[in-house]
mmCIF file of N, CA and C in Angstrom:
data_model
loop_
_atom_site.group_PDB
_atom_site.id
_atom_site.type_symbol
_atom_site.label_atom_id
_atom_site.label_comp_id
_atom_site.label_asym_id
_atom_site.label_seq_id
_atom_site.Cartn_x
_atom_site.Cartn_y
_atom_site.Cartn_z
ATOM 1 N N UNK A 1 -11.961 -12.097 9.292
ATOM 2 C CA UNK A 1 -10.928 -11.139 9.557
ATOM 3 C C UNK A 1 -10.234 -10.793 8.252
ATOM 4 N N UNK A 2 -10.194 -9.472 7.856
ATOM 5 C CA UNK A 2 -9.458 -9.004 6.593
ATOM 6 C C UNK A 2 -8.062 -8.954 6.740
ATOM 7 N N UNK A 3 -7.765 -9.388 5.486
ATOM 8 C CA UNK A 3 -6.241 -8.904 5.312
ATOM 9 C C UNK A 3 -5.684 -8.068 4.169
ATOM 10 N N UNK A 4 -5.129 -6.659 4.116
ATOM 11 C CA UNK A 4 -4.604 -6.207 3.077
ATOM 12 C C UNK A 4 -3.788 -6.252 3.325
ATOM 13 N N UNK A 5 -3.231 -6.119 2.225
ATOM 14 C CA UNK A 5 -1.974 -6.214 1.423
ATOM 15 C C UNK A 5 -1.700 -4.842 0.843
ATOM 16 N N UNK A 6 -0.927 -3.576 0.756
ATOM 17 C CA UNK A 6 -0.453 -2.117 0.358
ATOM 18 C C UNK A 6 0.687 -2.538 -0.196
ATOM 19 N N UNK A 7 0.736 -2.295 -1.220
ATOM 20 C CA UNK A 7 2.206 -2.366 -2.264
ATOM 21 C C UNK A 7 2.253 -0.869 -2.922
ATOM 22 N N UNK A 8 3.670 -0.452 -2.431
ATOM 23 C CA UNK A 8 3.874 1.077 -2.523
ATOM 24 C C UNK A 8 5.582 1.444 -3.224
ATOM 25 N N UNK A 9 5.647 2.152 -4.226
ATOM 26 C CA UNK A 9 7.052 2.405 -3.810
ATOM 27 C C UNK A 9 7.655 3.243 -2.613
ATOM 28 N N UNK A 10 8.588 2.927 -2.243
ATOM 29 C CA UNK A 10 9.249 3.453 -1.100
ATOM 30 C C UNK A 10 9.064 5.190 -0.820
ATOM 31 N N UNK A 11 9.220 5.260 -0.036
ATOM 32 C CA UNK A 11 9.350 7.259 0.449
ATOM 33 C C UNK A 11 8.589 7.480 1.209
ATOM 34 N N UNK A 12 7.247 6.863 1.225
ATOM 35 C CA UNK A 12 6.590 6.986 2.680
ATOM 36 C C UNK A 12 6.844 6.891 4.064
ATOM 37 N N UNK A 13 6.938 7.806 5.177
ATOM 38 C CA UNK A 13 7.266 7.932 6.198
ATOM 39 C C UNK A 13 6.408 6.872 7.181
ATOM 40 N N UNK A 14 6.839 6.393 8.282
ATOM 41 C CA UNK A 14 6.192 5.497 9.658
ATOM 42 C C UNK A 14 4.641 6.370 9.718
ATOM 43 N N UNK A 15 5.044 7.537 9.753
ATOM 44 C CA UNK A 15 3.883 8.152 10.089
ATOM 45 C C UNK A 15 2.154 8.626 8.808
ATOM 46 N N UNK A 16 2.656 8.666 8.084
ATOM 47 C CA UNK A 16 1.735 8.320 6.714
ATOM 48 C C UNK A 16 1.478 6.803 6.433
ATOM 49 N N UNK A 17 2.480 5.960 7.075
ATOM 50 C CA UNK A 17 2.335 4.488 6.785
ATOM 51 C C UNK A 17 0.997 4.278 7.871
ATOM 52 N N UNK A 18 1.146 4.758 8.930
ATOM 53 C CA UNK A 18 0.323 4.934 9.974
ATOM 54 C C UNK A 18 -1.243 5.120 10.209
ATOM 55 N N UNK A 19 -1.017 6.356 9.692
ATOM 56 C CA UNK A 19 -2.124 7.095 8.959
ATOM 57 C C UNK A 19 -3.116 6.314 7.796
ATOM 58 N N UNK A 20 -2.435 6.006 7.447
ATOM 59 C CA UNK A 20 -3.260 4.889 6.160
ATOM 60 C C UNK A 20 -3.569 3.717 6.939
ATOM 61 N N UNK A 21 -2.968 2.685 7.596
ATOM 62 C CA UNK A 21 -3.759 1.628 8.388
ATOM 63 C C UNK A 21 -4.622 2.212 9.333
ATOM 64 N N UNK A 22 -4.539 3.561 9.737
ATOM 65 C CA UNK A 22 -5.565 3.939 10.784
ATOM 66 C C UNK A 22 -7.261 4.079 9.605
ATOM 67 N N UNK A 23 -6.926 4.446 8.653
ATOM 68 C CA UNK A 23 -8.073 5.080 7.611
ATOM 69 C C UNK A 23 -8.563 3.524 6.777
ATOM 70 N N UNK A 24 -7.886 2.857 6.719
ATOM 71 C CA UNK A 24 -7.995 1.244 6.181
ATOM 72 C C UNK A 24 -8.885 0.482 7.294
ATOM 73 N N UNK A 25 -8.133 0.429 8.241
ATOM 74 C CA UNK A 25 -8.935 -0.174 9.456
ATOM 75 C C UNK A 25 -10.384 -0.065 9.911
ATOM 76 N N UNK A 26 -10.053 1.311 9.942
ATOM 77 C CA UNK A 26 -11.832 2.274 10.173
ATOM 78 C C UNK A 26 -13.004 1.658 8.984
ATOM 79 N N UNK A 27 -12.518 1.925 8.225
ATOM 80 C CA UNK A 27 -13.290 2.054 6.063
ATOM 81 C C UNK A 27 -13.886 0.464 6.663
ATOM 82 N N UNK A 28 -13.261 -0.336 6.592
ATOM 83 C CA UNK A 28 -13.103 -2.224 6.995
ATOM 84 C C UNK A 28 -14.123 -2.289 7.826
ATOM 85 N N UNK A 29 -13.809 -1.610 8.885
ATOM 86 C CA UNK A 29 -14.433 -2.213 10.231
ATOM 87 C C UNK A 29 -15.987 -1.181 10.128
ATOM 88 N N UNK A 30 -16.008 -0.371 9.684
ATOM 89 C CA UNK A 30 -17.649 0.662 9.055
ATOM 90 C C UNK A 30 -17.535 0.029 7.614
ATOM 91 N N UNK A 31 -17.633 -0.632 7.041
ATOM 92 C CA UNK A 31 -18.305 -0.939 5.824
ATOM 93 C C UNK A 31 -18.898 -2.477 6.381
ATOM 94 N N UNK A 32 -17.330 -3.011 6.578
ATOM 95 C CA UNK A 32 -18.106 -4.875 6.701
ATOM 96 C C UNK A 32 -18.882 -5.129 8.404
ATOM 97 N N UNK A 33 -18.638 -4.258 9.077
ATOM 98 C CA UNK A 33 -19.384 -4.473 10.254
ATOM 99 C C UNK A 33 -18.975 -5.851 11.046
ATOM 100 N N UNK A 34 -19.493 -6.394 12.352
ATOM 101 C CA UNK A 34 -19.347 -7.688 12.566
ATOM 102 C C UNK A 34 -17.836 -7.899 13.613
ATOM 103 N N UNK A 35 -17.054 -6.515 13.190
ATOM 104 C CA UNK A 35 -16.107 -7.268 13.505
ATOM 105 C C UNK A 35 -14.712 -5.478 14.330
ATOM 106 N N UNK A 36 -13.651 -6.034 15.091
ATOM 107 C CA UNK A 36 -13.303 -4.737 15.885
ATOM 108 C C UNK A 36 -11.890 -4.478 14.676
ATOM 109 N N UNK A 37 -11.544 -3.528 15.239
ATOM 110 C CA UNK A 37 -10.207 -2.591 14.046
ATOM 111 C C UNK A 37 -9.098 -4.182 14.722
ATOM 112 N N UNK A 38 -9.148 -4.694 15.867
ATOM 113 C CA UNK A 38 -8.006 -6.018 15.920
ATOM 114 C C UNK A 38 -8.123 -6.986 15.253
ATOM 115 N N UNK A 39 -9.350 -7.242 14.422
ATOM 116 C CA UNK A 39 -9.160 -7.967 13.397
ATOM 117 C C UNK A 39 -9.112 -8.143 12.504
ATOM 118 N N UNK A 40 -8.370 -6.675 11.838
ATOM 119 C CA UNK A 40 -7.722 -6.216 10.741
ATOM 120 C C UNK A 40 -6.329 -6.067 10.635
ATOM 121 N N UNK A 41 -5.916 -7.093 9.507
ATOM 122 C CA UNK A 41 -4.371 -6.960 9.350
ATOM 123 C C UNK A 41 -4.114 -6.420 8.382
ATOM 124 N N UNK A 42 -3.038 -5.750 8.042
ATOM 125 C CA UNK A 42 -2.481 -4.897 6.899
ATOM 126 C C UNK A 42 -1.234 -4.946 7.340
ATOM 127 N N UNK A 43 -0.190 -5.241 6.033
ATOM 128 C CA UNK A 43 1.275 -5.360 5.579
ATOM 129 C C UNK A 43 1.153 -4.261 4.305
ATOM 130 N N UNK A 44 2.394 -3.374 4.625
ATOM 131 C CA UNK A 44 2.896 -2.894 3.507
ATOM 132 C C UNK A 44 4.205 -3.549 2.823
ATOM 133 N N UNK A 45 4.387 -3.742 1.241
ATOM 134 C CA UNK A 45 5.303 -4.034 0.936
ATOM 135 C C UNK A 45 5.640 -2.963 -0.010
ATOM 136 N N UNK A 46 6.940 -2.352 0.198
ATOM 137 C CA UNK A 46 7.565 -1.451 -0.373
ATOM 138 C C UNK A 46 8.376 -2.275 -1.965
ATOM 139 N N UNK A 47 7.737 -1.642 -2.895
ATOM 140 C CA UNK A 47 8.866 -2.139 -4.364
ATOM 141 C C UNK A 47 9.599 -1.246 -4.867
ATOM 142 N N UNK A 48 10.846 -1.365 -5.584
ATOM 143 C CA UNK A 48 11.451 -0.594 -6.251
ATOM 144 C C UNK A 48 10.794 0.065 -7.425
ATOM 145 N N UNK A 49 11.374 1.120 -7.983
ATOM 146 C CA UNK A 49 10.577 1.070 -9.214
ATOM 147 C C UNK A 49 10.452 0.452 -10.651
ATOM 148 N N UNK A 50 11.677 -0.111 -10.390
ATOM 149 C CA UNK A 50 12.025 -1.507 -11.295
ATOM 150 C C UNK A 50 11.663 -2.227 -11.409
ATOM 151 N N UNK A 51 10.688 -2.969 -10.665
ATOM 152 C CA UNK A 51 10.180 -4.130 -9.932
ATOM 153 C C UNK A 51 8.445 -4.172 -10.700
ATOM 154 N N UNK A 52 8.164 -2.847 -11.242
ATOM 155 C CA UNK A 52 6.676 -2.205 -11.488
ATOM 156 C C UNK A 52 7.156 -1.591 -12.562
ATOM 157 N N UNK A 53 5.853 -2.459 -14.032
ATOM 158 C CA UNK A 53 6.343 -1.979 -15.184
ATOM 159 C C UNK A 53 4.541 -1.298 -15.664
ATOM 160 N N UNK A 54 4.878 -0.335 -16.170
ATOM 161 C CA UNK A 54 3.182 0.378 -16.776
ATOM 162 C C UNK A 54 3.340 0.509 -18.519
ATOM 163 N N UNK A 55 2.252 0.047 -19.245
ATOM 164 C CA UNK A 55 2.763 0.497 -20.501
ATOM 165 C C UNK A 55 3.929 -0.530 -21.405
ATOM 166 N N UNK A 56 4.475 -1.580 -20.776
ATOM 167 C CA UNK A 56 5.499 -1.991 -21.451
ATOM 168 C C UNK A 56 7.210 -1.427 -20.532
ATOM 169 N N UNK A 57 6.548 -0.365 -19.740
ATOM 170 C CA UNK A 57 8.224 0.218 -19.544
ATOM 171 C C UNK A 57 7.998 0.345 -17.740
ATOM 172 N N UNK A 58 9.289 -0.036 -17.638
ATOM 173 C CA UNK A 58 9.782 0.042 -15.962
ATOM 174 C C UNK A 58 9.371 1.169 -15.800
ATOM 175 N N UNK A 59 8.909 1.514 -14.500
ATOM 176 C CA UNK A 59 8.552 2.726 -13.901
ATOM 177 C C UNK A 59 9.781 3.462 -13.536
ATOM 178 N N UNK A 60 10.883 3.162 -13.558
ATOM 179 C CA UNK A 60 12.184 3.796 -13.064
ATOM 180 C C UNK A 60 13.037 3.980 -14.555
ATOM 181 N N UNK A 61 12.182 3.859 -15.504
ATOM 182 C CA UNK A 61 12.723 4.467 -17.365
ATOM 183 C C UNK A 61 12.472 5.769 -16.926
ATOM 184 N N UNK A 62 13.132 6.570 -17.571
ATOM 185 C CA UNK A 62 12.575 7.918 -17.855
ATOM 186 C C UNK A 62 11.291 8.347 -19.244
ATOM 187 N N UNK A 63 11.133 7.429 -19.823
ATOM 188 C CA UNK A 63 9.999 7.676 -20.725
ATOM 189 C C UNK A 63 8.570 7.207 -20.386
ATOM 190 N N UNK A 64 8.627 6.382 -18.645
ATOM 191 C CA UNK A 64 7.624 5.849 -18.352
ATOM 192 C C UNK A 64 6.617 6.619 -18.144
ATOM 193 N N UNK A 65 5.445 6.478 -17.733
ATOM 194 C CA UNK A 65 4.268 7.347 -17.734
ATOM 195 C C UNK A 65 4.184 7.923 -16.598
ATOM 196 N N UNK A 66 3.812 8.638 -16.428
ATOM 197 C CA UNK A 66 3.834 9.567 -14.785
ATOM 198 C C UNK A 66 2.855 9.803 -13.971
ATOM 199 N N UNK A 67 1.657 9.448 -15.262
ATOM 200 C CA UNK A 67 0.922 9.220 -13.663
ATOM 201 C C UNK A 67 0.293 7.483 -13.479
ATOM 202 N N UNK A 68 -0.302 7.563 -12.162
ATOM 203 C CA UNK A 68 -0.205 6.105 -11.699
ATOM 204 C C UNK A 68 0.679 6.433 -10.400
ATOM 205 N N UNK A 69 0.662 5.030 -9.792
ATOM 206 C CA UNK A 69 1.345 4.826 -8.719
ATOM 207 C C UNK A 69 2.573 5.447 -8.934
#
């Protein structure tokens, strides 16, 4: 039974949060076979952007890099 783990910064809605375990689940359960979408778990953990540094610099600097998560 898989488990992901989604680490995101915040702003995503219930319903895109949704949407993505529905498309995670599926991908899981058609690639590894063997097994039903209930025995797939997925947690999102939401970080600040402080919390996530790229480059040397907090993602919540203004000189940080822009693209990436």
């Amino acid at each position: 039974m898989p488990f992901v783990r989604i680490e995101l910064f915040p702003g995503r809605t219930r319903e895109q949060k949704a949407a993505a375990a529905k498309a995670v689940t599926e991908a899981l359960v058609n690639t590894l076979g063997g097994m039903g979408p209930q025995s797939v778990y997925i947690t999102f953990w939401e970080m600040q952007r402080e919390d996530c540094a790229v480059g040397g610099l907090l993602k919540d600097e203004p000189t940080a890099p822009s693209k990436g998560p």
